[in-house]
Amino acid sequence: MYALVDCNSFFCSCERVFRPDLKNRPIVVLSNNDGCVVSATKELKDLGIKVGDPYFKVKKICKAKRAAIFSSNFSIYGNMSDRVMNTIKEYSPRSQVYSIDEVFCDLKGVRDIEKHVRMIKQKVLMHTGIPVGIGVARTKVLSKLANHIAKQSSKSKGVVCLTNEELEDIALKRVPISKVWGIGKRSSEKLEIIGIKTAYDFKVYDNEALIQKMLSKVGVQIKHELMGIECFDIADKESAKKTIMCSRTFKDSIVNKDDLKQAISNYINYASLKLRRQGALCTSLSVFARTNAHKIYQPKYYMHEQIKLVNPTNDTRKLISQGVKLIDRGFKDGYEYKKAGAVLGNFFGQSEYQINFLEEQDSVEDQKLMKTVDAINMKIGSDIVRSASCGFDNKVLKIKKNLKSPRYLTSFDELLRFS
DNA sequence: TCTGGGGTCCTAGGACCC
DNA sequence: TCTGGGGTCCTAGGACCC
């Protein structure tokens, strides 16, 4: 049996911990530049507010309900998340942190499961002030589904345990196919065409070959999990990130090249820092920048450059098999950074662009990590971070001309002339 | 007027090799 | 000039997640 423990409106709950006076007030937390809703309390969700909604569209409802509005503060949420996860790990050693506010627990050996998970819920609330919901079932997909029901049903008091197949089927019939973990918009549209409307319909559908064709291997695995056949195990070691990205949308459009350069340099620094913290190497680095994708009738610009730093799968696998120890020279002496500079040079139309890597702003610990990079053997396969991306999203430039149809620009300079 | 910032995995198709 | 069959690796793009 697995439990999925999930924090209720996590970011909002965190804000509430520090502002007990907001106990009975609705809360929304907004994304960078206060653009989108990233967390909302239940009473607001019940009024139709969804995570991801642009704030300007839901502002009226929020005001009408006297909601408290917060800009997001991810360092606080990260901290609170650690505290929640540590509390849970005390009572459930084999667990997998799935996201900032969710964790799967293996309940093998637990006798009275419902009592045990209610105790966990209680302890987390006591130690951290964060309310959680818990779903229990035979597989991870089923426990997600149980958790989904726990959120909706007030009768459950935050805990739903599907301890036998009869209970499972009752639950599966209540849940629309689009709410099943791993079945998104596209897949549920396809499944509805062949008559699958609920999770139960999917479970008992007998043409697996068709599912494989429509949704690939993953679709079949999800179906099996609904049938109670385990396909997704708990990976209890916390695996290294395979991609690392730092991207931002600017509050005001950037029209100055130097500002853009400065921003890129900062993002590369931040992404590099995350890479070193995890003690990993990367095989490629990419940079992208684009105009506001929401303005469909204005000229568009999208630039993307990528460089490869090393090719572990080709070159090094052979050498490793011969017992050679490899060190990523590029990462050590900054050589690859120069190559990254050349990429940016292409973007800016210069022969070379020097990136200033502000190593001194890193902590002593980070600097040490940098140095021990020599000691890190080249790893292969999933232990390698495939890319560190540093990028921007929308609103890179302000474009004043109104065009009737989109026009694609080919260079940054051309775009500047437009603005 | 105003629309986030991260991640994972799978597949098809092309390039290349013998 | 004509032509097969097997394989690997890489990339782009799609779909999904929180």
CSV table of C-alpha atoms (C1' of nucleotides) in Angstrom, one decimal:
chain,number,residue,atom,x,y,z
A,1,MET,CA,0.0,0.0,0.0
A,2,TYR,CA,1.1,3.5,-0.8
A,3,ALA,CA,0.0,6.8,0.7
A,4,LEU,CA,0.2,10.1,-1.2
A,5,VAL,CA,0.4,13.0,1.3
A,6,ASP,CA,-0.3,16.3,-0.3
A,7,CYS,CA,-0.4,19.7,1.3
A,8,ASN,CA,-3.6,21.7,1.0
A,9,SER,CA,-3.2,24.9,-1.1
A,10,PHE,CA,0.4,24.7,-0.1
A,11,PHE,CA,1.7,28.2,-0.8
A,12,CYS,CA,-1.4,29.8,0.8
A,13,SER,CA,-1.0,27.6,3.8
A,14,CYS,CA,2.6,28.7,4.2
A,15,GLU,CA,1.6,32.3,4.1
A,16,ARG,CA,-1.1,31.6,6.7
A,17,VAL,CA,1.5,30.0,9.1
A,18,PHE,CA,3.2,33.4,9.3
A,19,ARG,CA,-0.1,35.4,9.3
A,20,PRO,CA,-2.5,33.6,11.7
A,21,ASP,CA,-4.9,36.5,11.4
A,22,LEU,CA,-5.7,35.3,7.9
A,23,LYS,CA,-7.1,32.0,9.3
A,24,ASN,CA,-10.5,32.6,8.0
A,25,ARG,CA,-9.7,34.7,5.0
A,26,PRO,CA,-9.3,33.4,1.4
A,27,ILE,CA,-5.8,33.7,0.1
A,28,VAL,CA,-4.2,33.7,-3.4
A,29,VAL,CA,-0.5,33.6,-4.2
A,30,LEU,CA,0.7,35.0,-7.5
A,31,SER,CA,3.7,34.2,-9.7
A,32,ASN,CA,6.6,36.3,-10.8
A,33,ASN,CA,5.5,39.9,-11.6
A,34,ASP,CA,2.2,39.0,-10.1
A,35,GLY,CA,1.1,37.5,-13.4
A,36,CYS,CA,-0.7,34.3,-12.6
A,37,VAL,CA,-2.4,32.5,-9.7
A,38,VAL,CA,0.0,29.8,-8.4
A,39,SER,CA,-2.0,28.9,-5.3
A,40,ALA,CA,-5.5,29.6,-4.1
A,41,THR,CA,-7.5,28.5,-1.0
A,42,LYS,CA,-10.4,26.1,-1.4
A,43,GLU,CA,-13.2,28.7,-1.2
A,44,LEU,CA,-11.7,30.5,-4.2
A,45,LYS,CA,-11.2,27.3,-6.2
A,46,ASP,CA,-14.8,26.5,-5.5
A,47,LEU,CA,-15.7,29.8,-7.2
A,48,GLY,CA,-13.8,28.7,-10.3
A,49,ILE,CA,-10.4,30.2,-9.8
A,50,LYS,CA,-7.7,27.8,-11.1
A,51,VAL,CA,-4.0,27.7,-10.6
A,52,GLY,CA,-2.5,29.2,-13.8
A,53,ASP,CA,-5.3,31.7,-14.3
A,54,PRO,CA,-3.9,35.2,-15.2
A,55,TYR,CA,-4.6,37.4,-12.2
A,56,PHE,CA,-6.3,40.2,-14.1
A,57,LYS,CA,-9.0,37.8,-15.0
A,58,VAL,CA,-9.8,36.8,-11.5
A,59,LYS,CA,-9.1,40.0,-9.7
A,60,LYS,CA,-12.7,41.0,-9.3
A,61,ILE,CA,-13.7,37.8,-7.5
A,62,CYS,CA,-10.7,38.0,-5.3
A,63,LYS,CA,-11.5,41.6,-4.3
A,64,ALA,CA,-15.2,40.7,-3.7
A,65,LYS,CA,-14.2,37.9,-1.4
A,66,ARG,CA,-11.7,40.1,0.4
A,67,ALA,CA,-8.9,37.6,-0.4
A,68,ALA,CA,-5.4,38.3,0.9
A,69,ILE,CA,-3.1,38.6,-2.1
A,70,PHE,CA,0.6,37.5,-1.9
A,71,SER,CA,3.5,37.6,-4.3
A,72,SER,CA,5.3,34.3,-4.2
A,73,ASN,CA,8.2,33.7,-1.9
A,74,PHE,CA,9.8,30.4,-3.0
A,75,SER,CA,12.6,30.3,-0.4
A,76,ILE,CA,10.1,30.3,2.4
A,77,TYR,CA,8.0,27.6,0.6
A,78,GLY,CA,11.1,25.5,0.1
A,79,ASN,CA,11.9,25.8,3.7
A,80,MET,CA,8.5,24.8,4.9
A,81,SER,CA,8.5,21.9,2.4
A,82,ASP,CA,11.7,20.5,4.0
A,83,ARG,CA,10.1,20.7,7.4
A,84,VAL,CA,6.9,18.9,6.3
A,85,MET,CA,8.9,16.2,4.5
A,86,ASN,CA,11.2,15.6,7.5
A,87,THR,CA,8.2,15.2,9.8
A,88,ILE,CA,6.7,12.7,7.4
A,89,LYS,CA,9.9,10.7,7.0
A,90,GLU,CA,10.1,10.2,10.8
A,91,TYR,CA,6.9,8.0,10.5
A,92,SER,CA,7.5,6.7,7.0
A,93,PRO,CA,11.1,6.0,6.2
A,94,ARG,CA,10.7,4.7,2.7
A,95,SER,CA,9.2,7.7,0.9
A,96,GLN,CA,9.6,9.7,-2.3
A,97,VAL,CA,9.3,13.4,-2.4
A,98,TYR,CA,7.4,14.0,-5.6
A,99,SER,CA,7.1,17.7,-5.6
A,100,ILE,CA,7.4,20.7,-3.3
A,101,ASP,CA,4.1,19.7,-1.7
A,102,GLU,CA,3.7,16.0,-2.3
A,103,VAL,CA,5.3,12.8,-1.0
A,104,PHE,CA,4.6,9.1,-1.6
A,105,CYS,CA,5.0,6.8,1.3
A,106,ASP,CA,5.4,3.1,1.3
A,107,LEU,CA,3.2,1.6,4.0
A,108,LYS,CA,4.6,-1.9,4.0
A,109,GLY,CA,4.3,-3.5,7.4
A,110,VAL,CA,1.9,-0.9,8.8
A,111,ARG,CA,-1.0,-2.7,10.6
A,112,ASP,CA,-3.8,-0.2,11.1
A,113,ILE,CA,-3.2,1.9,8.0
A,114,GLU,CA,-6.0,4.5,8.5
A,115,LYS,CA,-5.0,5.1,12.1
A,116,HIS,CA,-1.3,5.5,11.0
A,117,VAL,CA,-1.9,8.0,8.3
A,118,ARG,CA,-4.3,10.1,10.4
A,119,MET,CA,-1.5,10.2,13.0
A,120,ILE,CA,0.9,11.5,10.3
A,121,LYS,CA,-1.7,14.1,9.3
A,122,GLN,CA,-1.9,15.2,12.9
A,123,LYS,CA,1.8,15.3,13.4
A,124,VAL,CA,2.5,17.4,10.3
A,125,LEU,CA,-0.2,19.9,11.4
A,126,MET,CA,1.3,20.1,14.9
A,127,HIS,CA,4.9,20.5,13.8
A,128,THR,CA,4.5,22.8,10.9
A,129,GLY,CA,1.0,24.2,10.8
A,130,ILE,CA,0.4,22.9,7.3
A,131,PRO,CA,-2.8,20.9,6.7
A,132,VAL,CA,-2.4,17.9,4.4
A,133,GLY,CA,-4.7,15.4,2.6
A,134,ILE,CA,-3.8,11.7,2.3
A,135,GLY,CA,-4.9,9.1,-0.2
A,136,VAL,CA,-4.0,5.4,0.3
A,137,ALA,CA,-4.2,2.5,-2.2
A,138,ARG,CA,-2.4,-0.4,-3.8
A,139,THR,CA,-0.5,1.6,-6.5
A,140,LYS,CA,0.7,5.2,-6.9
A,141,VAL,CA,-1.9,6.1,-9.5
A,142,LEU,CA,-4.6,4.7,-7.3
A,143,SER,CA,-3.3,6.6,-4.2
A,144,LYS,CA,-3.3,9.8,-6.3
A,145,LEU,CA,-6.9,9.2,-7.1
A,146,ALA,CA,-7.8,8.5,-3.5
A,147,ASN,CA,-6.1,11.8,-2.6
A,148,HIS,CA,-8.2,13.6,-5.2
A,149,ILE,CA,-11.3,12.3,-3.6
A,150,ALA,CA,-10.0,13.2,-0.1
A,151,LYS,CA,-9.8,16.8,-1.3
A,152,GLN,CA,-13.3,16.9,-2.5
A,153,SER,CA,-15.2,15.0,0.1
A,154,SER,CA,-15.7,16.8,3.4
A,155,LYS,CA,-16.9,13.5,4.9
A,156,SER,CA,-13.5,12.0,4.5
A,157,LYS,CA,-11.8,14.5,6.8
A,158,GLY,CA,-8.8,14.6,4.6
A,159,VAL,CA,-8.1,10.9,4.4
A,160,VAL,CA,-9.3,8.3,1.9
A,161,CYS,CA,-8.1,4.7,2.1
A,162,LEU,CA,-9.0,2.3,-0.8
A,163,THR,CA,-8.2,-0.9,1.0
A,164,ASN,CA,-10.0,-3.4,-1.3
A,165,GLU,CA,-11.0,-3.6,-4.9
A,166,GLU,CA,-14.7,-3.0,-4.1
A,167,LEU,CA,-13.8,0.4,-2.6
A,168,GLU,CA,-11.5,1.1,-5.5
A,169,ASP,CA,-14.2,0.5,-8.1
A,170,ILE,CA,-16.6,2.8,-6.3
A,171,ALA,CA,-13.9,5.5,-6.3
A,172,LEU,CA,-12.9,4.9,-10.0
A,173,LYS,CA,-16.5,5.4,-11.1
A,174,ARG,CA,-16.7,8.8,-9.5
A,175,VAL,CA,-13.6,10.2,-11.1
A,176,PRO,CA,-13.6,11.5,-14.7
A,177,ILE,CA,-10.8,10.2,-16.9
A,178,SER,CA,-9.3,13.6,-17.2
A,179,LYS,CA,-8.6,13.7,-13.5
A,180,VAL,CA,-6.5,10.5,-13.5
A,181,TRP,CA,-2.8,11.2,-12.9
A,182,GLY,CA,-0.9,11.2,-16.2
A,183,ILE,CA,-4.0,11.6,-18.4
A,184,GLY,CA,-4.1,15.2,-19.5
A,185,LYS,CA,-6.2,17.2,-21.9
A,186,ARG,CA,-5.1,15.5,-25.1
A,187,SER,CA,-5.3,12.0,-23.9
A,188,SER,CA,-8.6,12.3,-22.2
A,189,GLU,CA,-10.1,13.8,-25.4
A,190,LYS,CA,-8.9,10.8,-27.3
A,191,LEU,CA,-10.2,8.3,-24.7
A,192,GLU,CA,-13.6,10.0,-24.6
A,193,ILE,CA,-13.9,9.4,-28.4
A,194,ILE,CA,-13.7,5.6,-27.8
A,195,GLY,CA,-16.3,5.8,-24.9
A,196,ILE,CA,-14.0,6.0,-21.9
A,197,LYS,CA,-15.4,8.7,-19.6
A,198,THR,CA,-14.4,7.6,-16.1
A,199,ALA,CA,-11.3,6.1,-14.5
A,200,TYR,CA,-13.4,2.9,-14.2
A,201,ASP,CA,-14.2,2.8,-17.9
A,202,PHE,CA,-10.4,3.0,-18.5
A,203,LYS,CA,-9.7,0.2,-16.0
A,204,VAL,CA,-12.0,-2.3,-17.6
A,205,TYR,CA,-11.4,-1.4,-21.3
A,206,ASP,CA,-10.1,-4.5,-22.9
A,207,ASN,CA,-8.3,-3.4,-26.1
A,208,GLU,CA,-4.8,-2.7,-24.7
A,209,ALA,CA,-3.1,-2.6,-28.1
A,210,LEU,CA,-5.3,0.4,-29.0
A,211,ILE,CA,-4.4,2.2,-25.8
A,212,GLN,CA,-0.7,1.5,-26.6
A,213,LYS,CA,-1.2,3.0,-30.0
A,214,MET,CA,-3.1,6.0,-28.8
A,215,LEU,CA,-1.2,6.9,-25.6
A,216,SER,CA,2.1,5.0,-25.9
A,217,LYS,CA,3.6,2.8,-23.2
A,218,VAL,CA,2.8,5.3,-20.5
A,219,GLY,CA,-0.9,5.0,-21.2
A,220,VAL,CA,-0.8,1.2,-20.7
A,221,GLN,CA,1.1,1.6,-17.5
A,222,ILE,CA,-1.5,4.0,-16.1
A,223,LYS,CA,-4.2,1.5,-17.0
A,224,HIS,CA,-2.4,-1.3,-15.2
A,225,GLU,CA,-1.9,0.8,-12.1
A,226,LEU,CA,-5.6,1.5,-12.1
A,227,MET,CA,-6.1,-2.3,-12.2
A,228,GLY,CA,-3.9,-2.7,-9.2
A,229,ILE,CA,-0.7,-3.8,-11.0
A,230,GLU,CA,2.3,-1.9,-9.9
A,231,CYS,CA,4.3,-0.1,-12.6
A,232,PHE,CA,5.7,2.8,-10.8
A,233,ASP,CA,7.9,2.0,-7.9
A,234,ILE,CA,9.0,4.3,-5.2
A,235,ALA,CA,12.4,5.7,-6.1
A,236,ASP,CA,13.6,6.5,-2.6
A,237,LYS,CA,17.0,8.0,-3.6
A,238,GLU,CA,16.5,11.6,-4.6
A,239,SER,CA,17.7,11.6,-8.1
A,240,ALA,CA,19.7,14.4,-9.7
A,241,LYS,CA,18.0,16.8,-12.0
A,242,LYS,CA,18.5,16.0,-15.7
A,243,THR,CA,17.8,19.5,-16.8
A,244,ILE,CA,18.3,22.7,-15.0
A,245,MET,CA,16.7,25.9,-16.1
A,246,CYS,CA,16.5,29.5,-15.1
A,247,SER,CA,14.1,31.6,-17.0
A,248,ARG,CA,12.1,34.8,-16.3
A,249,THR,CA,9.4,36.9,-17.8
A,250,PHE,CA,10.3,40.6,-17.5
A,251,LYS,CA,7.8,42.9,-15.9
A,252,ASP,CA,8.6,45.6,-18.5
A,253,SER,CA,9.8,44.9,-22.0
A,254,ILE,CA,13.5,45.1,-22.4
A,255,VAL,CA,14.6,47.3,-25.3
A,256,ASN,CA,18.3,47.6,-24.4
A,257,LYS,CA,20.8,45.1,-25.5
A,258,ASP,CA,23.0,45.6,-22.5
A,259,ASP,CA,20.1,45.0,-20.1
A,260,LEU,CA,19.5,41.7,-21.9
A,261,LYS,CA,23.2,40.7,-21.7
A,262,GLN,CA,23.2,41.5,-18.0
A,263,ALA,CA,20.0,39.4,-17.4
A,264,ILE,CA,21.4,36.5,-19.4
A,265,SER,CA,24.7,36.6,-17.4
A,266,ASN,CA,22.7,36.5,-14.2
A,267,TYR,CA,20.6,33.5,-15.3
A,268,ILE,CA,23.6,31.6,-16.4
A,269,ASN,CA,25.2,32.2,-13.0
A,270,TYR,CA,22.1,31.0,-11.2
A,271,ALA,CA,21.8,27.8,-13.4
A,272,SER,CA,25.5,27.1,-13.0
A,273,LEU,CA,25.1,27.4,-9.2
A,274,LYS,CA,22.3,24.9,-9.1
A,275,LEU,CA,24.4,22.6,-11.3
A,276,ARG,CA,27.4,22.7,-9.0
A,277,ARG,CA,25.2,22.3,-5.9
A,278,GLN,CA,24.1,18.9,-7.3
A,279,GLY,CA,27.7,18.1,-8.0
A,280,ALA,CA,26.9,17.4,-11.6
A,281,LEU,CA,28.3,18.0,-15.0
A,282,CYS,CA,26.3,19.1,-18.1
A,283,THR,CA,26.6,18.1,-21.7
A,284,SER,CA,25.0,21.2,-23.2
A,285,LEU,CA,24.0,24.7,-22.5
A,286,SER,CA,21.2,26.6,-24.2
A,287,VAL,CA,19.9,30.1,-24.3
A,288,PHE,CA,16.7,31.4,-25.5
A,289,ALA,CA,14.8,34.7,-25.7
A,290,ARG,CA,11.4,35.5,-27.2
A,291,THR,CA,8.8,38.2,-27.6
A,292,ASN,CA,5.4,38.1,-26.0
A,293,ALA,CA,3.7,35.0,-27.3
A,294,HIS,CA,0.3,36.2,-26.2
A,295,LYS,CA,0.4,39.1,-28.7
A,296,ILE,CA,-0.4,37.1,-31.8
A,297,TYR,CA,-0.6,40.0,-34.2
A,298,GLN,CA,2.7,41.5,-33.4
A,299,PRO,CA,6.1,40.6,-34.9
A,300,LYS,CA,7.7,37.6,-33.3
A,301,TYR,CA,11.2,36.8,-32.4
A,302,TYR,CA,12.5,33.6,-31.0
A,303,MET,CA,16.1,32.9,-30.6
A,304,HIS,CA,17.5,29.7,-29.4
A,305,GLU,CA,21.2,28.6,-29.3
A,306,GLN,CA,22.6,25.5,-28.0
A,307,ILE,CA,26.2,24.2,-27.6
A,308,LYS,CA,27.4,20.8,-26.6
A,309,LEU,CA,30.0,20.7,-24.0
A,310,VAL,CA,30.9,17.0,-24.0
A,311,ASN,CA,29.4,13.8,-25.3
A,312,PRO,CA,29.5,11.2,-22.6
A,313,THR,CA,27.5,8.6,-24.4
A,314,ASN,CA,29.9,8.5,-27.4
A,315,ASP,CA,33.3,9.3,-26.3
A,316,THR,CA,33.5,8.5,-22.7
A,317,ARG,CA,31.7,5.3,-22.5
A,318,LYS,CA,34.4,3.6,-24.4
A,319,LEU,CA,37.1,5.1,-22.4
A,320,ILE,CA,35.4,4.3,-19.1
A,321,SER,CA,35.1,0.7,-20.2
A,322,GLN,CA,38.8,0.8,-20.7
A,323,GLY,CA,39.2,1.9,-17.1
A,324,VAL,CA,40.1,5.5,-17.9
A,325,LYS,CA,39.1,8.1,-15.3
A,326,LEU,CA,37.7,11.2,-16.9
A,327,ILE,CA,37.5,14.7,-15.7
A,328,ASP,CA,35.5,17.4,-17.3
A,329,ARG,CA,38.2,19.8,-18.2
A,330,GLY,CA,35.9,22.3,-19.7
A,331,PHE,CA,34.0,22.7,-16.6
A,332,LYS,CA,37.1,23.1,-14.6
A,333,ASP,CA,39.0,25.7,-16.4
A,334,GLY,CA,36.2,27.8,-17.9
A,335,TYR,CA,37.0,26.7,-21.5
A,336,GLU,CA,33.5,25.7,-22.1
A,337,TYR,CA,32.2,29.0,-20.7
A,338,LYS,CA,34.2,30.7,-23.4
A,339,LYS,CA,32.4,28.6,-25.9
A,340,ALA,CA,29.1,29.6,-24.3
A,341,GLY,CA,30.3,33.2,-24.8
A,342,ALA,CA,30.7,32.5,-28.5
A,343,VAL,CA,27.1,31.3,-28.6
A,344,LEU,CA,25.9,34.5,-27.1
A,345,GLY,CA,28.1,36.3,-29.6
A,346,ASN,CA,26.1,34.8,-32.4
A,347,PHE,CA,23.0,36.0,-30.8
A,348,PHE,CA,24.2,39.5,-30.3
A,349,GLY,CA,25.9,39.6,-33.7
A,350,GLN,CA,29.4,40.0,-32.3
A,351,SER,CA,32.3,37.7,-32.8
A,352,GLU,CA,32.7,37.0,-29.1
A,353,TYR,CA,30.8,37.9,-26.0
A,354,GLN,CA,32.5,37.7,-22.7
A,355,ILE,CA,30.4,36.3,-19.8
A,356,ASN,CA,31.5,37.5,-16.4
A,357,PHE,CA,31.1,34.6,-14.1
A,358,LEU,CA,30.9,36.0,-10.6
A,359,GLU,CA,32.5,33.1,-8.8
A,360,GLU,CA,33.2,35.3,-5.8
A,361,GLN,CA,29.5,35.7,-5.1
A,362,ASP,CA,29.2,32.0,-4.5
A,363,SER,CA,29.6,30.7,-1.0
A,364,VAL,CA,32.8,29.0,0.2
A,365,GLU,CA,31.0,25.7,0.0
A,366,ASP,CA,30.2,26.3,-3.6
A,367,GLN,CA,33.7,27.3,-4.5
A,368,LYS,CA,34.9,24.1,-2.9
A,369,LEU,CA,32.4,22.2,-4.9
A,370,MET,CA,33.8,23.8,-8.0
A,371,LYS,CA,37.2,22.6,-7.1
A,372,THR,CA,36.2,19.1,-6.3
A,373,VAL,CA,34.8,18.9,-9.8
A,374,ASP,CA,38.2,17.5,-10.8
A,375,ALA,CA,37.5,14.7,-8.5
A,376,ILE,CA,34.2,13.9,-10.0
A,377,ASN,CA,34.4,11.1,-12.5
A,378,MET,CA,32.5,11.5,-15.6
A,379,LYS,CA,29.2,9.8,-15.1
A,380,ILE,CA,27.1,8.2,-17.8
A,381,GLY,CA,23.4,7.8,-18.4
A,382,SER,CA,20.9,9.2,-16.1
A,383,ASP,CA,23.5,10.6,-13.7
A,384,ILE,CA,24.4,13.3,-16.3
A,385,VAL,CA,22.6,16.5,-16.4
A,386,ARG,CA,21.8,16.9,-20.1
A,387,SER,CA,21.6,20.6,-20.2
A,388,ALA,CA,21.6,23.8,-18.2
A,389,SER,CA,19.3,26.3,-19.8
A,390,CYS,CA,19.4,29.9,-19.2
A,391,GLY,CA,16.6,31.8,-20.8
A,392,PHE,CA,13.9,34.3,-21.0
A,393,ASP,CA,10.3,34.2,-21.9
A,394,ASN,CA,7.9,36.8,-23.1
A,395,LYS,CA,8.1,40.5,-23.4
A,396,VAL,CA,11.7,40.8,-24.3
A,397,LEU,CA,11.0,43.8,-26.4
A,398,LYS,CA,8.4,46.4,-26.7
A,399,ILE,CA,7.0,46.6,-30.2
A,400,LYS,CA,5.1,49.7,-31.0
A,401,LYS,CA,4.0,49.0,-34.5
A,402,ASN,CA,0.8,47.3,-34.9
A,403,LEU,CA,0.8,44.8,-37.7
A,404,LYS,CA,-2.2,42.9,-39.1
A,405,SER,CA,-0.4,39.7,-39.4
A,406,PRO,CA,2.5,38.1,-37.6
A,407,ARG,CA,5.9,38.7,-39.0
A,408,TYR,CA,8.9,36.7,-38.0
A,409,LEU,CA,12.1,38.7,-37.5
A,410,THR,CA,15.4,37.0,-38.0
A,411,SER,CA,17.8,39.0,-35.8
A,412,PHE,CA,17.9,40.9,-32.6
A,413,ASP,CA,19.0,44.0,-34.5
A,414,GLU,CA,16.1,43.8,-36.8
A,415,LEU,CA,13.8,43.6,-33.8
A,416,LEU,CA,15.5,46.6,-32.3
A,417,ARG,CA,14.8,48.6,-35.5
A,418,PHE,CA,11.2,47.6,-35.1
A,419,SER,CA,10.8,48.9,-31.6
B,1,DT,C1',-3.3,47.2,-19.8
B,2,DC,C1',-2.3,42.9,-17.2
B,3,DT,C1',-1.0,35.7,-19.1
B,4,DG,C1',4.9,31.7,-14.3
B,5,DG,C1',8.8,28.8,-13.7
B,6,DG,C1',10.2,24.9,-13.4
B,7,DG,C1',10.6,19.6,-14.6
B,8,DT,C1',9.9,14.3,-16.7
B,9,DC,C1',9.4,10.8,-20.3
B,10,DC,C1',8.3,8.9,-24.9
B,11,DT,C1',8.3,8.6,-30.0
B,12,DA,C1',9.3,9.4,-34.8
B,13,DG,C1',12.5,10.4,-38.0
B,14,DG,C1',17.0,11.6,-39.8
B,15,DA,C1',22.0,10.9,-40.0
B,16,DC,C1',25.3,7.8,-39.8
B,17,DC,C1',27.8,3.2,-39.6
B,18,DC,C1',28.9,-1.6,-41.2
C,1,DT,C1',24.0,2.6,-62.6
C,2,DC,C1',21.9,-0.5,-59.7
C,3,DT,C1',21.0,-1.8,-54.4
C,4,DG,C1',19.6,-4.6,-48.4
C,5,DG,C1',19.3,-5.1,-43.8
C,6,DG,C1',20.7,-4.3,-39.5
C,7,DG,C1',22.0,-1.2,-36.0
C,8,DT,C1',23.1,3.2,-32.9
C,9,DC,C1',22.7,7.9,-31.7
C,10,DC,C1',20.7,12.3,-31.6
C,11,DT,C1',17.1,15.8,-32.0
C,12,DA,C1',12.7,17.9,-32.1
C,13,DG,C1',8.4,17.9,-30.6
C,14,DG,C1',4.5,16.2,-28.0
C,15,DA,C1',2.3,15.2,-23.8
C,16,DC,C1',2.2,15.3,-19.1
C,17,DC,C1',3.2,16.9,-14.1
C,18,DC,C1',3.2,20.6,-10.0
